[in-house]
Amino acid sequence: MDMSQRKALAKLAFDKWKLKIEENRKKGGKRQQKQTREPMESKNESLPPQMSEEEDENVSDKEDGNRRFEARTEPRIKNSESIKGRRAIFYRNGDPNFKGRRVNVNRKSHQTLNILMTDLNSMIETPSGVEYIFSWPEGKLIESVTEIQDQQAYIVSSVRKLNRDVKYGKSREQYWQTGKPKHDDVKLIKGAGGMQNGSPNYKKPRVFTIVSNMHRNSWEKVILNPDTKQNFEDIMADIADMIYIPEPPLRALYQMGKTLPFRPIESLTTLFRECKDGDTLLACGEEKIPNEMQPKRPAPSSHSSDSGTGGTSRKRPMKKLQLESSQSSRGEVSQIFDVSPTRNLRVGSQLVSRKSWNDACVRVKINGKFKEFYPPTVTYYEEDGGKPDKSLKLDWVYGYNGNDPRSALLVLPDTGELVYYVSCVAVLYDRTSATQRYYLGHTEEITCMVLLPDGEKIATGQQSGKTAAEDAHVRIWDGHSLSTYFVIGLGAFSQGVLSIAFSPDMENDLMLVVDDSDKHVLSVWQYKTEKCLAQTGTTGDPVMQGCFYPFDDTIIITYGKGHLFFWKLDWDKYKIWRDKKSGLTEEDMPKQVQVTALTFTSTGEVVIGDSTGSITVWQRDEKDIFSVDSDYSFMKKAHKRSVNALCVLEDGTLLSGGGNTVRAWDTMNRFKRVKERQIPEMYGHVRSIVPQISGGYDGGLFIGTTRSHVLEGSLQTNFSYLVQGHSEELWAIATSPTEPVFVTAGHDQFVVKWSAVSHHAIWKVQVERPCVSIAIEPKGRLVALGTTAGRLIILNAKNGSHLQTIQAGQVQINAISFSQDGQSVALGDHDGYIYLFSAGDDGHIYATHSSLLVHNVRDNFITQLDWSNDGTYIQAVTGDYDIVFFDVEKLQKVRFPKVIRDVDWYTQTCTVGYPLAGAWQSLKGGEVINVATRSNYRDFIATGDNKGRLRLYKFPCSANKPEFHNKKAYSTNVTAVAFTCDDSHMISSGGQGTGDTALFQWALVNPSIQR
């Protein structure tokens, strides 16, 4: 057929089609009349012959619809269908506790499947949004909205894998019932009874009162269960943590009776067989014998000093205040002087009596040198060296340890509490009630944490301290009662515990530990018997973590800098050997590259993330050899920054965190990237990711960041602060004199005003330089900051707005202090200069004086300074622990400190001086007081040392070896302490290494209140 014939046939077909249209127009009817009234031809008439009306509608859907993964051709709900909607119930994939959501699917609201899924996405939270709908129980993938049937069940999912093992629509959650109990429940209410046939029930828990032998005012009530899995030594260790033992460790327990001798308790059998409910037990330290059973000593002579803590009588005989040298303390006092008797009266906090003192001075040995202090002619009758009537109880922990690359976030499945650690404290935070609980069993910095497979117990490891009691070890404790089950590895781990992991097979009771020694020893323990089964050295390079392969607990994986090692555990020989056919070594990857995160898919694949931002998938073959799966090489640059976190949800979604980006990958669909969310840069980078509920079915996430924050949110919504803190060294804390708030300023250049009541940040601003000192003006209007660059920054205390910046010097400002009237401010810098400024009523600071050179010695830096109440004198402490005084009016150093011995100081932050002479005697070898502060009502003085210990004394603290309450809260330096305006709380900071960011709030409570 030639070209002319083809044209003729085409023209004939076109003429027939046109003729057919004309015939339809002439037929009449409603549809034809309507078309004749239209100004232009309908769409149906303009279509070519080969395209039908239904095909045209599908093309329109393809153009208008924008499905996320693949374009599906689906018809709209046509007008011919019933206007009445179809009521269906939708469940969440993999979540047995989700009760379902009933939705009315109708043609008006849900014309396409895309629109329906958009509505479902707002009703049902999923990890990365609703992407698929399955019919239930058939499991068919729904591809069109017309497939939705009335009164049928459907499953929504983020991934293309339906979990068929879940019984959907049969939620286990029950509601509270009232009324008459059922027959089967009566025995649960009445109990089982404690006595049978007149014989005692040894299985019944007992309540005992534990009293310290040497300090009878330190006692605790405890409940002990005969069915406990702890041994007697563990119970003794827990008792030692509850009460104050002056000469630890706890050596003996005695049952107190009406007659001597008291019965010794040497085992659990003796404890529950011989002791009754409500008995009192005496806890003895190194003395080992109760005071009542000690051999009697000869009566003291009339020249002996009165060291009792009584002294409530207002008339006293002459007492001799002896400040004797202490062999074991850092501070020593070498001179004895007499105090003449007088009648002492105290009204409120003001003294109304005076004494005449001789010219003797007190010489205290501080940091290896003797320092001289002149006692004031004013004395306090309470100055008896006794314990203060308040002790410290941890009230709130601010921030999260985002500096530690191993820092984990856990969620307790039963309570939903968020679990993390800061310094020596494990925190359990309930965000619904805004409350915290604390596990305080550790004596040094916590370095790792993991949840046991049973979902109830938690294991934490710590670094090694200086004494045997502070050795590195692992503690396994209950997440509900906070009681300790096991203390494992005391003396077995060198330097610290880097990683802990448990076998998923709970019957084996296997625990894996990697220590911080030079060889990073890998050991496997049977934790219930506290027995080490096997161990081996791993590598000299830094190790990040170790874990069991979840599908075979004879396979162990360790990873870190320049390596990914697979190990085999030989049960017959109890040996661990490396599988050199699997993994990565220095030859396979650059030395500077570090494997930073690892997780497992439900199909047994090993997924790792490294410091280059790459994600690699390893597969296991039938010979148990692991190799890289090259099919997923597209994930080589999954993130622009290091991949710090990997997490696989129950539905197969892989979450990865690198830099400030969180991405979701569908492991069931060849690791296809399905979602992405960026968090603001000010939050920091992702450190850890954990779902808010077990399985992560609703998509809710907790994210720990490198700036010590914890965020809450999901990939469908924005993330917001849940926990806030500082991310670098924190040396500057100041409390408001007018309200229960405080301000902190750190090396991270952030200044934060906190509420001591709600524990939330009121405002937060960023300044141009790291801050090391702070003070709040007495009226509470101004916040003064000292920076590392010698700048004085003034902020508005109400909203944090910047008011002024003054360049005082060229080195960092270590101390700032306002005078009592608020009209003067003094700065002490690292070159030993004190700068004086005048504060105007308008909030501006003016330079009025030249600098003062302390001691006339270069590089003798200032650490603290205080004003006198009348604003005429300043006292300052130098880096050599010398205290110097200045006359502000004469602008000169006071040559004879004795002449100002009776000066009343507005604040007491100086760490040396007569009011702290006794505190230096309470220190142990190597301890030095870093910071000090006096309470506003002058009842207490608190100190913090370089070993992380806080001590609370009566003020003043000049008696010989005064008693105190103490808390070991940090591993190293306590960097700041401050009392709130009403002395109800104390704020402290400190921590480990360069990231001293642990910010704690302490409540001052009666010593009898349990921690």
Coordinates of N, CA, C and O in Angstrom, one line a residue, residues 129 238 260 275 308 412 504 538 564 581 619 630 677 689 736 744 767 776 807 818 924 972:
G129 N 6.4 7.9 58.2 CA 5.2 8.2 57.5 C 4.5 7.0 56.9 O 5.1 6.0 56.6
D238 N 25.9 -2.5 100.0 CA 24.8 -1.6 99.8 C 24.6 -0.8 101.1 O 24.3 0.4 101.1
L260 N 24.5 -6.8 126.8 CA 25.8 -7.1 126.1 C 26.1 -8.6 126.3 O 25.8 -9.2 127.4
C275 N 17.3 -12.5 113.6 CA 16.8 -11.2 113.7 C 15.3 -11.1 113.4 O 14.8 -11.8 112.4
G308 N 33.4 17.3 122.4 CA 32.0 16.9 122.3 C 31.2 17.8 121.4 O 31.6 19.0 121.1
L412 N 13.4 2.4 79.5 CA 12.8 1.3 80.2 C 11.5 0.9 79.6 O 10.6 1.7 79.5
P504 N 22.0 -12.3 73.7 CA 20.5 -12.3 73.7 C 19.9 -13.6 74.3 O 18.7 -13.5 74.7
T538 N 42.8 -7.4 72.4 CA 42.2 -7.1 71.0 C 43.2 -6.3 70.2 O 43.8 -6.8 69.2
L564 N 37.7 -3.6 62.3 CA 36.5 -4.2 62.6 C 36.8 -5.7 62.7 O 37.1 -6.4 61.7
K581 N 39.4 -14.3 58.5 CA 38.7 -14.3 57.2 C 37.6 -13.2 57.1 O 37.1 -12.9 56.1
Q619 N 27.4 -9.2 55.1 CA 26.5 -10.4 55.1 C 27.3 -11.6 55.6 O 28.5 -11.7 55.4
S630 N 28.4 -5.8 48.3 CA 28.7 -4.8 47.3 C 27.4 -4.2 46.7 O 27.4 -3.1 46.1
R677 N 15.5 14.1 58.1 CA 15.2 15.2 59.0 C 16.5 15.8 59.5 O 17.4 15.1 60.0
I689 N 20.6 7.6 69.1 CA 19.2 7.6 68.8 C 18.5 6.4 69.5 O 19.0 5.3 69.5
S736 N 20.7 33.9 91.8 CA 20.0 35.2 92.0 C 19.8 35.5 93.5 O 19.4 34.6 94.2
T744 N 24.3 30.1 84.5 CA 25.6 29.4 84.2 C 26.2 29.9 82.9 O 25.5 30.2 82.0
V767 N 27.5 34.1 73.6 CA 28.4 35.3 73.7 C 29.6 35.0 72.8 O 29.8 33.9 72.3
I776 N 26.2 38.0 89.8 CA 24.9 38.7 89.6 C 24.8 39.9 90.6 O 25.1 39.7 91.8
Q807 N 36.8 45.7 77.7 CA 38.1 45.0 77.6 C 38.9 45.4 78.8 O 39.5 46.5 78.9
F818 N 30.5 41.6 93.0 CA 29.9 42.9 93.3 C 29.9 43.3 94.8 O 29.9 42.4 95.6
K924 N 41.7 14.3 102.6 CA 42.6 13.2 102.6 C 43.8 13.5 101.7 O 43.9 14.6 101.1
T972 N 36.5 14.0 89.1 CA 37.6 14.9 89.3 C 37.1 16.2 89.8 O 36.3 16.2 90.7

